[in-house]
Short mmCIF file of C-alpha atoms and ligand atoms in Angstrom, two decimals:
data_model
loop_
_atom_site.label_atom_id
_atom_site.label_comp_id
_atom_site.label_asym_id
_atom_site.label_seq_id
_atom_site.Cartn_x
_atom_site.Cartn_y
_atom_site.Cartn_z
CA MET R 1 24.56 -91.37 -7.37
CA GLU R 2 26.88 -91.19 -10.39
CA ASN R 3 27.50 -94.57 -11.96
CA SER R 4 31.26 -94.00 -11.75
CA VAL R 5 30.96 -94.41 -7.95
CA PHE R 6 29.70 -97.99 -8.36
CA VAL R 7 32.39 -98.73 -10.96
CA GLN R 8 35.04 -97.51 -8.53
CA ARG R 9 33.64 -99.61 -5.67
CA ARG R 10 33.79 -102.72 -7.84
CA GLN R 11 37.40 -101.94 -8.75
CA GLN R 12 38.25 -101.56 -5.06
CA LEU R 13 36.65 -104.91 -4.29
CA ILE R 14 38.57 -106.58 -7.14
CA ALA R 15 41.81 -105.22 -5.66
CA ALA R 16 40.89 -106.53 -2.20
CA LEU R 17 40.22 -110.14 -3.29
CA LYS R 18 42.86 -112.83 -2.87
CA PRO R 19 44.51 -113.60 -6.25
CA GLY R 20 42.42 -115.86 -8.48
CA SER R 21 39.21 -115.42 -6.46
CA VAL R 22 35.59 -114.54 -7.05
CA ALA R 23 32.93 -112.61 -5.12
CA LEU R 24 29.24 -113.44 -5.49
CA LEU R 25 26.37 -111.18 -4.43
CA SER R 26 22.65 -111.90 -4.59
CA ALA R 27 20.04 -109.21 -5.08
CA ALA R 28 17.04 -109.15 -2.75
CA SER R 29 13.83 -110.92 -3.71
CA GLU R 30 10.34 -109.51 -3.57
CA GLN R 31 8.56 -110.30 -0.30
CA SER R 32 4.91 -111.31 -0.20
CA ARG R 33 2.62 -109.08 1.88
CA SER R 34 -0.61 -110.96 1.23
CA ARG R 35 -1.54 -113.47 -1.46
CA ASP R 36 -0.36 -111.85 -4.69
CA THR R 37 0.68 -108.43 -3.37
CA GLU R 38 4.20 -107.60 -2.32
CA TYR R 39 5.94 -105.16 0.01
CA PRO R 40 7.66 -102.33 -1.82
CA PHE R 41 10.90 -103.75 -3.21
CA ARG R 42 14.09 -102.83 -1.32
CA GLN R 43 17.44 -103.88 -2.77
CA HIS R 44 19.98 -105.69 -0.58
CA SER R 45 22.30 -102.97 0.71
CA ASP R 46 25.59 -104.66 -0.24
CA PHE R 47 24.27 -105.63 -3.65
CA TRP R 48 23.23 -102.02 -4.20
CA TYR R 49 26.58 -100.73 -2.92
CA TYR R 50 28.47 -102.53 -5.70
CA SER R 51 25.89 -102.61 -8.50
CA GLY R 52 23.56 -99.60 -8.44
CA PHE R 53 20.99 -102.06 -9.86
CA ASN R 54 17.53 -101.95 -8.33
CA GLU R 55 15.81 -105.11 -9.57
CA PRO R 56 15.14 -108.35 -7.69
CA ASP R 57 16.64 -111.80 -8.23
CA ALA R 58 19.88 -110.72 -9.87
CA LEU R 59 23.40 -112.03 -9.28
CA LEU R 60 26.66 -110.08 -9.39
CA ILE R 61 29.91 -111.94 -10.09
CA ILE R 62 33.11 -109.99 -9.47
CA THR R 63 36.52 -111.55 -9.97
CA ASN R 64 40.21 -110.82 -10.39
CA ARG R 65 40.73 -113.99 -12.47
CA ALA R 66 42.32 -113.25 -15.83
CA ASP R 67 40.25 -115.93 -17.61
CA LEU R 68 36.83 -114.44 -16.68
CA PRO R 69 35.13 -111.05 -17.15
CA ALA R 70 35.89 -108.86 -14.13
CA VAL R 71 32.22 -108.04 -13.53
CA GLN R 72 29.13 -109.88 -14.69
CA LEU R 73 25.57 -109.00 -13.81
CA LEU R 74 22.99 -111.73 -14.28
CA CYS R 75 19.55 -110.16 -14.54
CA ARG R 76 16.03 -110.82 -15.76
CA GLU R 77 15.52 -110.65 -19.51
CA LYS R 78 13.10 -108.22 -21.13
CA ASP R 79 9.62 -109.76 -21.20
CA PRO R 80 6.82 -107.54 -22.54
CA ALA R 81 4.06 -109.78 -21.14
CA GLN R 82 5.54 -109.70 -17.62
CA GLU R 83 6.47 -106.03 -17.81
CA VAL R 84 2.98 -104.89 -18.73
CA TRP R 85 1.76 -106.42 -15.45
CA HIS R 86 4.67 -106.05 -13.05
CA GLY R 87 6.80 -103.18 -14.24
CA ARG R 88 9.75 -102.39 -16.45
CA ARG R 89 12.99 -104.33 -16.50
CA LEU R 90 16.27 -103.03 -17.83
CA GLY R 91 17.24 -106.35 -19.40
CA PRO R 92 20.88 -107.35 -19.94
CA ALA R 93 21.61 -105.08 -22.94
CA VAL R 94 20.46 -101.82 -21.32
CA ALA R 95 21.84 -102.82 -17.91
CA ALA R 96 25.28 -103.39 -19.45
CA GLU R 97 25.27 -99.97 -21.07
CA GLN R 98 23.87 -98.06 -18.09
CA LEU R 99 25.93 -99.74 -15.39
CA GLN R 100 29.14 -100.19 -17.40
CA LEU R 101 29.55 -103.88 -16.83
CA GLN R 102 28.97 -107.13 -18.68
CA ALA R 103 25.38 -108.30 -18.29
CA VAL R 104 23.80 -111.62 -19.21
CA ALA R 105 20.42 -113.28 -18.80
CA LEU R 106 19.59 -114.90 -15.48
CA SER R 107 18.90 -118.15 -17.33
CA GLU R 108 22.69 -118.55 -17.67
CA LYS R 109 23.05 -118.63 -13.90
CA SER R 110 23.96 -122.25 -13.16
CA GLN R 111 26.50 -122.41 -15.98
CA LEU R 112 28.16 -119.08 -15.09
CA LEU R 113 28.15 -119.86 -11.40
CA GLN R 114 29.92 -123.14 -12.05
CA GLN R 115 32.44 -121.40 -14.31
CA ALA R 116 33.12 -118.77 -11.63
CA ILE R 117 33.59 -121.29 -8.83
CA ASN R 118 35.60 -123.89 -10.75
CA GLY R 119 39.28 -123.04 -10.44
CA SER R 120 38.90 -120.09 -8.05
CA THR R 121 41.19 -119.91 -5.04
CA ALA R 122 38.48 -118.48 -2.77
CA VAL R 123 34.80 -117.67 -3.08
CA TYR R 124 33.61 -114.56 -1.22
CA LEU R 125 29.90 -114.37 -0.37
CA HIS R 126 27.62 -113.63 2.55
CA LEU R 127 28.02 -116.53 4.93
CA THR R 128 25.87 -115.37 7.83
CA GLU R 129 22.71 -114.72 5.83
CA SER R 130 20.97 -117.96 5.00
CA SER R 131 20.57 -117.78 1.26
CA ALA R 132 19.83 -119.97 -1.70
CA LEU R 133 23.13 -118.77 -3.18
CA LEU R 134 25.16 -120.15 -0.28
CA GLN R 135 23.46 -123.51 -0.72
CA GLN R 136 24.09 -123.50 -4.49
CA VAL R 137 27.76 -122.63 -3.98
CA THR R 138 28.25 -125.35 -1.39
CA GLU R 139 26.62 -127.92 -3.67
CA GLN R 140 28.80 -126.80 -6.58
CA MET R 141 31.93 -127.10 -4.47
CA GLN R 142 31.03 -130.66 -3.47
CA HIS R 143 30.31 -131.49 -7.09
CA LEU R 144 33.65 -130.04 -8.22
CA LYS R 145 35.53 -131.91 -5.49
CA GLN R 146 34.18 -135.19 -6.84
CA ARG R 147 35.36 -134.27 -10.32
CA GLU R 148 38.88 -133.15 -9.50
CA LYS R 149 40.37 -136.18 -11.28
CA ARG R 150 38.76 -134.86 -14.46
CA GLY R 151 40.54 -131.53 -14.10
CA ASP R 152 37.95 -129.52 -12.16
CA LYS R 153 39.17 -127.62 -9.10
CA ALA R 154 37.04 -126.75 -6.08
CA PRO R 155 38.00 -123.56 -4.23
CA SER R 156 39.74 -124.22 -0.95
CA GLN R 157 38.16 -121.28 0.89
CA LEU R 158 34.74 -119.74 1.42
CA ILE R 159 35.25 -116.21 2.79
CA ASP R 160 32.56 -114.01 4.33
CA LEU R 161 32.07 -110.97 2.08
CA ALA R 162 30.05 -109.10 4.73
CA PRO R 163 32.94 -107.79 6.89
CA VAL R 164 35.01 -106.91 3.80
CA THR R 165 32.15 -104.72 2.56
CA ALA R 166 31.23 -103.45 6.02
CA GLU R 167 34.67 -101.96 6.48
CA LYS R 168 34.29 -100.04 3.20
CA ARG R 169 30.74 -98.91 3.97
CA LEU R 170 31.69 -97.64 7.43
CA VAL R 171 33.50 -94.59 6.06
CA LYS R 172 31.33 -92.51 3.77
CA ASP R 173 32.62 -90.63 0.71
CA GLN R 174 31.54 -87.15 -0.40
CA ASN R 175 28.66 -88.51 -2.52
CA GLU R 176 27.27 -90.48 0.38
CA ILE R 177 27.71 -87.59 2.81
CA ALA R 178 25.80 -85.25 0.50
CA ILE R 179 22.88 -87.69 0.33
CA MET R 180 22.89 -88.28 4.08
CA ARG R 181 22.99 -84.54 4.78
CA ARG R 182 19.88 -84.11 2.63
CA ALA R 183 18.17 -87.13 4.23
CA GLY R 184 18.85 -85.52 7.61
CA GLN R 185 17.37 -82.19 6.49
CA ILE R 186 14.21 -83.73 5.04
CA SER R 187 13.70 -85.87 8.14
CA ALA R 188 14.26 -82.93 10.49
CA GLU R 189 11.67 -80.86 8.60
CA ALA R 190 9.23 -83.77 8.81
CA HIS R 191 9.65 -83.90 12.61
CA SER R 192 9.02 -80.14 12.81
CA ARG R 193 5.81 -80.60 10.82
CA ALA R 194 4.67 -83.36 13.16
CA MET R 195 5.26 -81.05 16.15
CA GLN R 196 3.18 -78.38 14.42
CA LEU R 197 0.34 -80.76 13.57
CA CYS R 198 0.18 -82.28 17.04
CA ARG R 199 -3.04 -81.62 19.05
CA PRO R 200 -4.92 -83.56 21.72
CA GLY R 201 -7.54 -85.67 19.93
CA ARG R 202 -5.40 -86.42 16.89
CA PHE R 203 -4.00 -89.92 16.51
CA GLU R 204 -0.42 -91.15 16.50
CA TYR R 205 -0.83 -92.45 12.93
CA GLN R 206 -1.83 -88.96 11.78
CA LEU R 207 1.54 -87.59 12.89
CA GLU R 208 3.11 -90.53 11.08
CA ALA R 209 1.15 -89.62 7.93
CA GLU R 210 2.39 -86.02 8.12
CA ILE R 211 5.97 -87.28 8.32
CA LEU R 212 5.61 -89.73 5.41
CA HIS R 213 3.96 -87.02 3.33
CA HIS R 214 6.88 -84.69 3.87
CA PHE R 215 9.38 -87.43 3.02
CA ALA R 216 7.66 -88.23 -0.27
CA MET R 217 7.12 -84.59 -1.24
CA ASN R 218 10.88 -84.17 -0.96
CA GLY R 219 11.94 -87.14 -3.03
CA ALA R 220 12.19 -89.78 -0.29
CA ARG R 221 9.35 -92.16 -1.07
CA HIS R 222 10.00 -94.54 1.81
CA PRO R 223 10.93 -94.27 5.46
CA ALA R 224 14.23 -95.94 6.38
CA TYR R 225 12.38 -98.01 9.02
CA ASN R 226 8.85 -98.17 10.40
CA SER R 227 8.13 -94.86 12.09
CA ILE R 228 7.60 -94.90 15.84
CA VAL R 229 4.99 -92.47 17.20
CA GLY R 230 4.44 -93.38 20.84
CA SER R 231 2.44 -91.14 23.17
CA GLY R 232 2.13 -91.61 26.92
CA ASP R 233 3.22 -95.06 28.07
CA ASN R 234 3.53 -96.23 24.43
CA GLY R 235 6.83 -94.33 24.45
CA CYS R 236 8.23 -96.92 26.87
CA ILE R 237 7.95 -99.58 24.12
CA LEU R 238 11.19 -99.12 22.19
CA HIS R 239 9.98 -100.47 18.84
CA TYR R 240 6.34 -99.34 19.15
CA THR R 241 4.98 -99.09 15.61
CA ALA R 242 1.24 -99.68 16.12
CA ASN R 243 0.86 -95.86 16.21
CA SER R 244 -2.83 -96.36 16.92
CA SER R 245 -3.54 -94.34 20.09
CA GLU R 246 -5.29 -91.02 20.46
CA LEU R 247 -2.99 -88.20 21.60
CA LYS R 248 -3.95 -86.99 25.06
CA ALA R 249 -3.35 -83.60 26.67
CA GLY R 250 -0.71 -83.87 29.37
CA ASP R 251 1.18 -86.75 27.69
CA LEU R 252 4.51 -86.65 25.92
CA VAL R 253 4.85 -88.10 22.44
CA LEU R 254 8.07 -89.75 21.30
CA ILE R 255 8.67 -89.86 17.55
CA ASP R 256 11.49 -91.85 15.98
CA ALA R 257 11.39 -91.50 12.20
CA GLY R 258 13.78 -90.97 9.31
CA CYS R 259 13.55 -91.09 5.55
CA GLU R 260 15.49 -93.25 3.14
CA LEU R 261 16.99 -91.17 0.36
CA ALA R 262 18.75 -92.87 -2.56
CA GLY R 263 19.17 -95.87 -0.25
CA TYR R 264 20.60 -93.95 2.74
CA ALA R 265 18.88 -93.66 6.12
CA ALA R 266 18.26 -90.79 8.48
CA ASP R 267 17.26 -91.68 12.05
CA ILE R 268 15.89 -88.90 14.26
CA SER R 269 14.04 -89.01 17.58
CA ARG R 270 12.28 -86.12 19.25
CA THR R 271 10.00 -86.01 22.28
CA PHE R 272 7.49 -83.23 22.92
CA PRO R 273 4.31 -82.51 24.87
CA VAL R 274 1.03 -83.29 23.09
CA SER R 275 -0.49 -79.99 24.20
CA GLY R 276 2.64 -77.94 23.47
CA LYS R 277 3.85 -77.20 27.01
CA PHE R 278 6.08 -79.43 29.18
CA SER R 279 4.93 -80.01 32.78
CA LYS R 280 7.52 -79.39 35.50
CA ALA R 281 8.42 -83.10 35.86
CA GLN R 282 8.48 -83.61 32.08
CA ALA R 283 10.73 -80.58 31.62
CA GLU R 284 13.15 -81.73 34.33
CA LEU R 285 13.53 -85.20 32.91
CA TYR R 286 13.67 -83.89 29.33
CA GLN R 287 16.40 -81.40 30.17
CA LEU R 288 18.43 -84.21 31.71
CA VAL R 289 18.24 -86.33 28.53
CA LEU R 290 19.11 -83.25 26.49
CA ASP R 291 22.15 -82.48 28.67
CA ALA R 292 23.28 -86.09 28.29
CA GLN R 293 22.79 -85.85 24.53
CA TYR R 294 24.95 -82.69 24.34
CA ALA R 295 27.64 -84.34 26.48
CA ALA R 296 27.66 -87.39 24.19
CA CYS R 297 27.68 -85.27 21.00
CA ASN R 298 30.58 -83.21 22.37
CA ALA R 299 32.57 -86.43 22.75
CA VAL R 300 32.25 -87.26 19.03
CA ALA R 301 35.55 -86.51 17.26
CA PRO R 302 38.31 -88.45 15.48
CA GLY R 303 40.00 -90.83 17.91
CA SER R 304 36.98 -91.02 20.21
CA ASN R 305 34.77 -94.12 20.25
CA PHE R 306 31.37 -95.40 21.38
CA ALA R 307 32.69 -96.34 24.84
CA LYS R 308 33.82 -92.75 25.50
CA VAL R 309 30.56 -91.33 24.19
CA THR R 310 28.59 -93.76 26.35
CA ALA R 311 30.61 -92.81 29.44
CA ALA R 312 29.96 -89.10 28.81
CA ALA R 313 26.19 -89.68 28.57
CA GLU R 314 26.03 -92.04 31.55
CA GLN R 315 27.93 -89.59 33.77
CA VAL R 316 25.36 -86.85 33.09
CA LEU R 317 22.36 -89.18 33.34
CA THR R 318 23.51 -90.66 36.65
CA GLU R 319 24.21 -87.26 38.21
CA GLY R 320 20.84 -86.01 37.02
CA LEU R 321 18.84 -89.05 38.14
CA LEU R 322 20.49 -88.76 41.55
CA GLY R 323 19.65 -85.05 41.68
CA LEU R 324 16.00 -85.73 40.84
CA GLY R 325 15.80 -88.49 43.48
CA ILE R 326 15.09 -91.16 40.87
CA LEU R 327 18.30 -92.96 41.86
CA GLN R 328 19.58 -93.02 45.43
CA GLY R 329 23.10 -93.69 46.62
CA GLU R 330 26.63 -92.49 46.14
CA LEU R 331 27.48 -91.04 42.70
CA GLU R 332 30.73 -92.91 42.00
CA GLN R 333 29.17 -96.20 43.08
CA LEU R 334 26.07 -95.61 40.94
CA ILE R 335 28.27 -94.82 37.93
CA SER R 336 30.41 -97.91 38.37
CA ASP R 337 27.25 -100.01 38.90
CA LYS R 338 25.78 -98.49 35.72
CA ALA R 339 22.64 -97.80 37.76
CA CYS R 340 21.23 -95.48 35.06
CA LYS R 341 20.81 -98.50 32.77
CA GLN R 342 17.64 -99.31 34.70
CA TYR R 343 16.03 -96.42 32.82
CA PHE R 344 18.46 -95.94 29.88
CA ILE R 345 17.74 -99.33 28.40
CA HIS R 346 19.50 -99.19 25.03
CA GLY R 347 22.85 -98.18 23.60
CA ILE R 348 23.98 -94.59 23.02
CA GLY R 349 23.95 -94.97 19.23
CA HIS R 350 24.98 -96.91 16.18
CA TRP R 351 26.54 -96.55 12.72
CA LEU R 352 24.19 -95.10 10.10
CA GLY R 353 24.25 -95.52 6.32
CA LEU R 354 22.53 -97.73 3.76
CA ASP R 355 21.06 -99.62 6.73
CA VAL R 356 19.64 -97.71 9.68
CA HIS R 357 21.66 -99.91 12.02
CA ASP R 358 24.50 -99.82 9.56
CA VAL R 359 27.21 -102.41 9.11
CA GLY R 360 30.68 -101.86 10.56
CA ALA R 361 32.49 -103.35 13.53
CA TYR R 362 32.15 -101.71 16.94
CA LYS R 363 35.22 -103.51 18.22
CA ILE R 364 38.39 -104.30 16.30
CA ALA R 365 41.50 -106.35 17.05
CA GLY R 366 43.87 -104.24 19.16
CA ALA R 367 47.66 -104.15 19.03
CA ALA R 368 47.99 -107.00 21.53
CA GLY R 369 45.42 -109.14 19.71
CA ASP R 370 42.75 -108.15 22.25
CA MET R 371 39.52 -106.44 21.17
CA ALA R 372 39.59 -102.65 21.25
CA GLU R 373 36.97 -99.98 20.50
CA GLN R 374 36.70 -98.95 16.83
CA PRO R 375 38.09 -95.39 16.81
CA PHE R 376 36.06 -92.70 15.04
CA VAL R 377 37.57 -91.33 11.82
CA PRO R 378 36.30 -88.58 9.52
CA GLY R 379 33.57 -89.85 7.20
CA MET R 380 31.86 -92.11 9.72
CA VAL R 381 28.21 -91.32 10.42
CA LEU R 382 26.56 -92.36 13.67
CA THR R 383 23.55 -91.64 15.85
CA ILE R 384 23.61 -90.21 19.34
CA GLU R 385 20.38 -91.15 21.11
CA PRO R 386 20.24 -91.22 24.90
CA GLY R 387 16.83 -91.96 26.38
CA LEU R 388 15.07 -92.46 29.70
CA TYR R 389 12.02 -94.70 30.10
CA ILE R 390 10.23 -94.88 33.46
CA PRO R 391 7.27 -97.27 33.24
CA ALA R 392 4.48 -97.18 35.84
CA GLY R 393 5.41 -99.21 38.89
CA SER R 394 9.07 -98.14 38.81
CA PRO R 395 10.61 -97.52 42.28
CA THR R 396 10.36 -93.76 41.91
CA ASP R 397 7.98 -90.97 42.81
CA ARG R 398 4.78 -91.35 40.75
CA CYS R 399 5.39 -88.03 39.01
CA TRP R 400 7.98 -89.77 36.78
CA TRP R 401 5.81 -92.73 35.80
CA ASP R 402 5.07 -93.32 32.12
CA LEU R 403 7.59 -90.72 30.99
CA ALA R 404 9.59 -91.85 27.96
CA ILE R 405 12.12 -89.51 26.37
CA ARG R 406 14.62 -90.07 23.56
CA ILE R 407 16.54 -87.40 21.66
CA GLU R 408 18.43 -88.66 18.61
CA ASP R 409 20.61 -86.86 16.08
CA ASN R 410 22.84 -88.03 13.22
CA LEU R 411 26.48 -86.97 13.43
CA LEU R 412 29.16 -86.99 10.75
CA VAL R 413 32.68 -87.32 12.14
CA THR R 414 34.87 -84.57 10.63
CA ALA R 415 38.56 -83.69 10.95
CA GLU R 416 37.60 -80.91 13.39
CA GLY R 417 35.16 -82.96 15.46
CA HIS R 418 31.68 -83.56 14.12
CA ASP R 419 28.90 -82.09 12.05
CA ASN R 420 25.33 -82.64 13.24
CA LEU R 421 23.24 -83.47 10.14
CA THR R 422 19.88 -83.17 11.91
CA THR R 423 19.82 -79.75 13.55
CA GLY R 424 16.82 -78.73 11.42
CA VAL R 425 14.31 -79.71 14.09
CA PRO R 426 14.36 -78.06 17.53
CA LYS R 427 15.30 -79.95 20.67
CA GLU R 428 15.57 -77.16 23.26
CA ILE R 429 12.46 -76.97 25.47
CA GLU R 430 11.81 -73.32 24.69
CA ALA R 431 12.25 -73.79 20.93
CA ILE R 432 9.86 -76.75 20.85
CA GLU R 433 7.24 -74.86 22.86
CA GLN R 434 7.59 -71.81 20.61
CA LEU R 435 7.21 -73.86 17.43
CA MET R 436 4.11 -75.59 18.77
CA ALA R 437 2.58 -72.34 20.09
CA ALA R 438 3.10 -70.62 16.73
CA ALA R 439 1.38 -73.53 14.98
CA ASP R 440 -1.50 -73.35 17.47
CA ALA R 441 -1.87 -69.60 16.90
CA GLY R 442 -1.96 -70.17 13.14
CA ASN R 443 -4.98 -72.49 13.39
N1 LIG I 1 15.14 -96.12 14.87
C1 LIG I 1 15.92 -97.15 15.44
C2 LIG I 1 16.98 -96.59 16.28
O1 LIG I 1 16.90 -95.46 16.71
O2 LIG I 1 17.97 -97.22 16.51
MN1 MN I 2 15.84 -93.94 15.85
MN1 MN I 3 18.92 -94.94 16.05
#
């Protein structure tokens, strides 16, 4: 992403602060995996959104006060001995030049933090994440309060920065859309490759490996979240990530995987038969989820909202479950009872962006002060992911037991309606079977 994008975001934040206020953002820290090895570093999404700086343990100070620099980045100093072991650091001088901001050494932190807090009207920071920064700020404010007779001034307000930033992140600009479109393409191709590699006797983690390989070979080193490859009854576990079972002929396999590209997530689910051909029961249930997914996607347009999309999917699912004899009763009653939720056990979708379950309110204050649905506007990106999960022992015919199906795409809201960013992997029964048969023939 061009550095000018981050500069512009900081300017927008400065304009949104109350007069004479300061915003503080902490970078993420490295997380221990075992003894002295760490998980791959992932920057805090909001910190990244405003800084474009990908190192741990930094602090960003942004203010509209005339007596302070508008933007200061506090970061680790250059240290050849540390860098030869643990990797390169930009250091304040290079960071300042590259990121177009003022940068100083992290060792100045307590002094600069005190300077930023003292005399500010309000301090904006993340209040719902427990952080060392929040504790430091609170302690500083108490300290300043005790010293007011000496001319210090404690801010009168602590304001949560998270919703301020969430509102901005909810609507994506052209740069973000371009990245997310590419993340969707790469992830769709990876799913297609997993379908082609799938055979009875292979293991779930081998499909995962194929997907991760394709991500990395296309510039996305990491997945946006731990990939889910659940065959048979493993598919009924929503966040199944063990991915350890052998793939068995006759089972379905549910894959939920997406890459992270330049910080942005894709989030695709597909479900297909291990041996390449759906059984009659599998095909009937699959087609129902697919019909519900189309109905929900068709309801995505400016002015629509998640409640409308949910209603569209639930209407189709309930009619279909009644038709298949999985639910019994009277249609209108079953819809108003939300009877399909027995098997459709999660929401229809979520916002997508720097986080896979991205920030952004689902409900907003309505005209009468009540809470109303957040209306879709062009630039929002969201998932549509209906699913049905029928574990063994469910009050249905046994032919449905252990079937787990989810179909998930990523949709950009456009002025005309929507643009599906993840059409690069098939979801029609015939197209999936053809792709898998062609792969079989080639081996
Ligand atoms: N991969 C998590 C989700 O689909 O929400
Ligand atoms: Mn998903
Ligand atoms: Mn999702």
